[in-house]
Amino acid sequence: MPAPPRPEIIDGVKTFIPLENNPDVLEILCENLQLSWDLAFHDVLSTSPDFLQDSHFRPCHALIFLADQSIYRAARSAVEPTISEYKGSGPSEPVVWMKQTIGHACGLMALLHVVFNLEGGRYVRPDTAIDALRQQAILLGPTERAQLLYDSSFIEEAHMDAASRGSSNVPSPRDDNRHHFLAFVQKDGKVWELNGGMNGPLLRGELGEGDDILSERGLELTVQDFLTAAEQTGCNEMSIVAVTGAGAVA
């Protein structure tokens, strides 16, 4: 197998090749990051009640979402200015949030936001490189935390290998990337939108007892804004991947 491509420095910023929102690619990235084999990824082909009711990946407590920039802007241009700059650190944070400073790394950031927070981070295997990075990141402030990820050769190599093994032609770091990833994670009954391109984590609301993130209320707190924006813009370029783990309960 040929060596994966290298990142490039573009306008002074380390820039990766974009990741596909593809369960197979996400599984490769998880393997590269030494994450638990109990994690599984599932394409959400429809948000209709009939499809979700019959889906085998319930309960589900995390989503990785990808949308065309036109959909993203329509759904979040008014929301982003309302989020104050995050300054949290330490183990008492309600969620672990990380600012994205690597170009085209939003897919990586979405996955890290999921695995660092889902069920208390239990899918980060102990005594691995990613476990050491998570523990170190939790103690740092946002600027230092972002720099830790930026400087990590482990993160870089894991991403570039997975991103080069998608089903489409491998893009260049210099290619225009018209899509953006973000993550939704259910934690302690609350739903968080975790996006390294924002100023901080966004608390979307609370779920009722027994609800998961793909329940009617869960969809309202996660992807519904983007589904509405897709109808308004006439663009349907988006995808949803559900993330589950062994033994998950609502």
Short mmCIF file of C-alpha atoms in Angstrom, two decimals:
data_model
loop_
_atom_site.label_atom_id
_atom_site.label_comp_id
_atom_site.label_asym_id
_atom_site.label_seq_id
_atom_site.Cartn_x
_atom_site.Cartn_y
_atom_site.Cartn_z
CA MET A 1 0.00 0.00 0.00
CA PRO A 2 1.46 3.38 -0.95
CA ALA A 3 2.22 5.87 1.78
CA PRO A 4 -0.65 8.31 2.44
CA PRO A 5 -0.28 11.87 1.16
CA ARG A 6 1.18 14.50 3.42
CA PRO A 7 -0.57 17.62 4.68
CA GLU A 8 0.37 20.91 3.07
CA ILE A 9 0.97 24.32 4.59
CA ILE A 10 -1.48 26.65 2.88
CA ASP A 11 -1.43 30.35 3.83
CA GLY A 12 0.57 29.38 6.90
CA VAL A 13 -1.90 26.72 8.07
CA LYS A 14 -1.39 22.96 8.11
CA THR A 15 -4.11 21.56 5.85
CA PHE A 16 -5.32 17.97 5.56
CA ILE A 17 -7.23 16.27 2.77
CA PRO A 18 -10.96 16.20 3.61
CA LEU A 19 -12.53 13.12 5.16
CA GLU A 20 -15.55 11.34 3.72
CA ASN A 21 -18.62 10.94 5.94
CA ASN A 22 -18.51 7.24 5.23
CA PRO A 23 -18.84 4.50 7.90
CA ASP A 24 -15.98 2.52 6.36
CA VAL A 25 -13.65 5.53 6.41
CA LEU A 26 -14.66 6.42 9.96
CA GLU A 27 -13.93 2.85 11.05
CA ILE A 28 -10.45 3.09 9.49
CA LEU A 29 -9.87 6.37 11.32
CA CYS A 30 -10.98 4.77 14.59
CA GLU A 31 -8.60 1.87 14.03
CA ASN A 32 -5.76 4.28 13.27
CA LEU A 33 -6.56 6.20 16.46
CA GLN A 34 -6.53 2.98 18.53
CA LEU A 35 -10.15 3.47 19.60
CA SER A 36 -12.42 0.73 20.88
CA TRP A 37 -13.63 -1.89 18.42
CA ASP A 38 -17.06 -1.62 20.07
CA LEU A 39 -17.77 1.59 18.15
CA ALA A 40 -19.95 1.22 15.06
CA PHE A 41 -21.07 3.64 12.34
CA HIS A 42 -24.33 3.52 10.40
CA ASP A 43 -25.61 5.57 7.47
CA VAL A 44 -28.89 7.28 8.36
CA LEU A 45 -30.54 7.08 4.96
CA SER A 46 -33.76 8.76 6.07
CA THR A 47 -35.10 10.64 9.09
CA SER A 48 -38.63 9.37 8.50
CA PRO A 49 -40.27 7.77 11.57
CA ASP A 50 -40.77 4.47 9.71
CA PHE A 51 -37.08 4.16 8.81
CA LEU A 52 -35.82 5.15 12.25
CA GLN A 53 -38.30 2.99 14.12
CA ASP A 54 -37.09 -0.11 12.27
CA SER A 55 -33.39 0.77 12.47
CA HIS A 56 -31.11 -1.62 14.32
CA PHE A 57 -28.84 1.19 15.55
CA ARG A 58 -31.10 2.37 18.35
CA PRO A 59 -30.62 3.69 20.95
CA CYS A 60 -28.19 6.14 19.40
CA HIS A 61 -26.44 8.87 21.36
CA ALA A 62 -24.19 10.54 18.77
CA LEU A 63 -24.32 11.72 15.16
CA ILE A 64 -21.66 12.86 12.72
CA PHE A 65 -23.24 15.26 10.27
CA LEU A 66 -21.92 16.66 6.97
CA ALA A 67 -23.56 19.44 4.95
CA ASP A 68 -22.83 21.63 1.97
CA GLN A 69 -21.71 25.10 3.01
CA SER A 70 -24.91 26.66 1.63
CA ILE A 71 -26.99 24.49 3.99
CA TYR A 72 -24.63 25.11 6.88
CA ARG A 73 -24.69 28.89 6.44
CA ALA A 74 -28.48 28.98 6.16
CA ALA A 75 -28.83 26.97 9.37
CA ARG A 76 -26.07 28.53 11.48
CA SER A 77 -25.15 32.03 10.25
CA ALA A 78 -27.49 33.60 12.81
CA VAL A 79 -26.48 31.18 15.58
CA GLU A 80 -22.69 31.44 15.44
CA PRO A 81 -22.46 35.09 16.61
CA THR A 82 -24.48 34.24 19.74
CA ILE A 83 -21.88 31.76 21.03
CA SER A 84 -19.38 33.34 23.40
CA GLU A 85 -15.71 32.42 23.26
CA TYR A 86 -15.15 29.25 25.23
CA LYS A 87 -12.53 29.38 27.99
CA GLY A 88 -13.17 26.15 29.87
CA SER A 89 -10.72 23.44 30.88
CA GLY A 90 -10.38 20.62 33.34
CA PRO A 91 -12.30 17.44 34.18
CA SER A 92 -15.36 19.35 35.47
CA GLU A 93 -16.27 20.59 31.97
CA PRO A 94 -19.73 19.41 30.91
CA VAL A 95 -18.22 18.39 27.56
CA VAL A 96 -14.76 18.27 26.03
CA TRP A 97 -14.68 20.83 23.20
CA MET A 98 -11.73 21.59 20.91
CA LYS A 99 -11.17 24.46 18.50
CA GLN A 100 -10.22 23.48 14.94
CA THR A 101 -7.02 25.12 13.69
CA ILE A 102 -6.05 22.52 11.06
CA GLY A 103 -7.46 23.15 7.60
CA HIS A 104 -9.96 20.60 6.23
CA ALA A 105 -9.93 18.70 9.55
CA CYS A 106 -13.59 19.18 10.46
CA GLY A 107 -14.35 15.46 9.93
CA LEU A 108 -11.56 14.49 12.29
CA MET A 109 -12.80 17.04 14.82
CA ALA A 110 -16.34 15.65 14.62
CA LEU A 111 -15.10 12.14 15.36
CA LEU A 112 -12.89 13.31 18.23
CA HIS A 113 -15.77 15.29 19.71
CA VAL A 114 -17.89 12.14 19.62
CA VAL A 115 -15.39 9.71 21.10
CA PHE A 116 -14.06 12.13 23.72
CA ASN A 117 -17.59 12.67 25.06
CA LEU A 118 -19.77 9.68 24.22
CA GLU A 119 -20.61 7.75 27.38
CA GLY A 120 -17.89 9.55 29.30
CA GLY A 121 -15.20 8.76 26.75
CA ARG A 122 -15.30 5.03 27.46
CA TYR A 123 -14.50 4.15 23.83
CA VAL A 124 -11.04 5.68 24.24
CA ARG A 125 -8.97 2.63 25.13
CA PRO A 126 -6.76 3.04 28.23
CA ASP A 127 -3.00 3.34 27.85
CA THR A 128 -3.12 4.26 24.16
CA ALA A 129 -1.74 7.31 22.39
CA ILE A 130 -5.24 8.77 21.97
CA ASP A 131 -5.97 8.20 25.67
CA ALA A 132 -2.83 10.11 26.62
CA LEU A 133 -3.77 12.91 24.23
CA ARG A 134 -7.33 13.13 25.62
CA GLN A 135 -6.13 13.26 29.22
CA GLN A 136 -3.62 15.96 28.37
CA ALA A 137 -6.17 17.95 26.34
CA ILE A 138 -8.73 17.98 29.16
CA LEU A 139 -6.29 19.82 31.43
CA LEU A 140 -5.47 22.52 28.86
CA GLY A 141 -7.25 25.72 27.94
CA PRO A 142 -8.78 26.04 24.45
CA THR A 143 -5.75 27.63 22.77
CA GLU A 144 -3.27 25.13 24.16
CA ARG A 145 -5.67 22.27 23.47
CA ALA A 146 -5.96 23.27 19.82
CA GLN A 147 -2.17 23.51 19.56
CA LEU A 148 -1.82 20.04 21.05
CA LEU A 149 -3.94 18.61 18.22
CA TYR A 150 -2.21 20.77 15.61
CA ASP A 151 1.25 19.51 16.62
CA SER A 152 0.30 15.83 16.99
CA SER A 153 1.99 13.63 14.38
CA PHE A 154 -0.15 10.72 15.63
CA ILE A 155 -3.37 12.61 14.79
CA GLU A 156 -1.94 13.75 11.45
CA GLU A 157 -0.91 10.28 10.31
CA ALA A 158 -4.19 8.69 11.45
CA HIS A 159 -6.27 11.23 9.56
CA MET A 160 -4.27 11.33 6.35
CA ASP A 161 -4.25 7.54 6.04
CA ALA A 162 -8.03 7.24 6.57
CA ALA A 163 -8.86 10.21 4.33
CA SER A 164 -6.85 8.72 1.48
CA ARG A 165 -8.82 5.45 1.61
CA GLY A 166 -12.34 6.68 0.78
CA SER A 167 -14.54 5.55 -2.09
CA SER A 168 -13.99 8.67 -4.20
CA ASN A 169 -10.83 10.08 -5.77
CA VAL A 170 -8.41 11.34 -3.15
CA PRO A 171 -8.52 15.15 -3.17
CA SER A 172 -5.61 17.48 -2.61
CA PRO A 173 -5.37 19.67 0.49
CA ARG A 174 -5.56 22.57 -1.97
CA ASP A 175 -8.93 21.51 -3.38
CA ASP A 176 -11.90 23.67 -2.45
CA ASN A 177 -13.88 22.01 0.32
CA ARG A 178 -17.54 23.02 0.12
CA HIS A 179 -18.72 20.86 3.01
CA HIS A 180 -18.55 21.06 6.78
CA PHE A 181 -18.73 18.41 9.50
CA LEU A 182 -20.08 18.72 13.02
CA ALA A 183 -21.04 16.34 15.81
CA PHE A 184 -24.06 15.94 18.05
CA VAL A 185 -23.61 14.08 21.34
CA GLN A 186 -26.16 13.16 23.97
CA LYS A 187 -24.63 13.37 27.44
CA ASP A 188 -26.43 13.27 30.78
CA GLY A 189 -29.76 13.84 29.05
CA LYS A 190 -28.54 16.95 27.25
CA VAL A 191 -27.76 17.32 23.54
CA TRP A 192 -24.60 19.18 22.57
CA GLU A 193 -23.58 20.45 19.16
CA LEU A 194 -19.80 20.21 18.96
CA ASN A 195 -18.17 22.07 16.12
CA GLY A 196 -14.53 23.15 16.18
CA GLY A 197 -15.32 25.98 13.79
CA MET A 198 -17.54 27.75 16.33
CA ASN A 199 -16.46 29.71 19.39
CA GLY A 200 -17.41 26.87 21.72
CA PRO A 201 -19.86 24.05 22.41
CA LEU A 202 -23.56 24.71 21.83
CA LEU A 203 -26.10 23.26 24.26
CA ARG A 204 -29.13 22.41 22.12
CA GLY A 205 -31.50 21.27 24.87
CA GLU A 206 -32.64 18.32 26.94
CA LEU A 207 -34.25 15.04 25.97
CA GLY A 208 -37.13 13.34 27.70
CA GLU A 209 -36.72 10.11 29.64
CA GLY A 210 -36.09 7.21 27.26
CA ASP A 211 -35.41 9.48 24.27
CA ASP A 212 -32.30 9.05 22.20
CA ILE A 213 -30.78 11.38 19.66
CA LEU A 214 -32.85 9.88 16.81
CA SER A 215 -36.17 10.27 18.60
CA GLU A 216 -38.54 12.99 17.41
CA ARG A 217 -37.22 15.33 20.10
CA GLY A 218 -33.64 14.28 19.36
CA LEU A 219 -33.98 15.18 15.67
CA GLU A 220 -35.48 18.53 16.64
CA LEU A 221 -32.37 19.28 18.70
CA THR A 222 -29.89 18.05 16.07
CA VAL A 223 -30.40 17.93 12.32
CA GLN A 224 -33.84 19.50 11.89
CA ASP A 225 -32.44 23.01 11.39
CA PHE A 226 -30.28 21.67 8.56
CA LEU A 227 -33.10 19.67 6.97
CA THR A 228 -35.19 22.86 6.92
CA ALA A 229 -32.25 24.82 5.48
CA ALA A 230 -31.84 22.20 2.74
CA GLU A 231 -35.47 22.69 1.69
CA GLN A 232 -35.02 26.47 1.69
CA THR A 233 -31.81 26.44 -0.33
CA GLY A 234 -32.78 23.65 -2.72
CA CYS A 235 -29.52 21.85 -1.91
CA ASN A 236 -29.60 18.30 -0.57
CA GLU A 237 -25.87 17.63 -0.19
CA MET A 238 -25.68 16.32 3.35
CA SER A 239 -25.23 13.03 5.14
CA ILE A 240 -25.81 11.66 8.61
CA VAL A 241 -23.87 8.86 10.29
CA ALA A 242 -25.11 7.40 13.57
CA VAL A 243 -22.45 6.35 16.07
CA THR A 244 -23.20 3.54 18.50
CA GLY A 245 -21.31 1.45 20.98
CA ALA A 246 -21.81 -1.90 22.62
CA GLY A 247 -24.17 -1.86 25.57
CA ALA A 248 -25.52 1.66 24.95
CA VAL A 249 -28.75 2.43 26.82
CA ALA A 250 -31.22 5.29 26.49
#
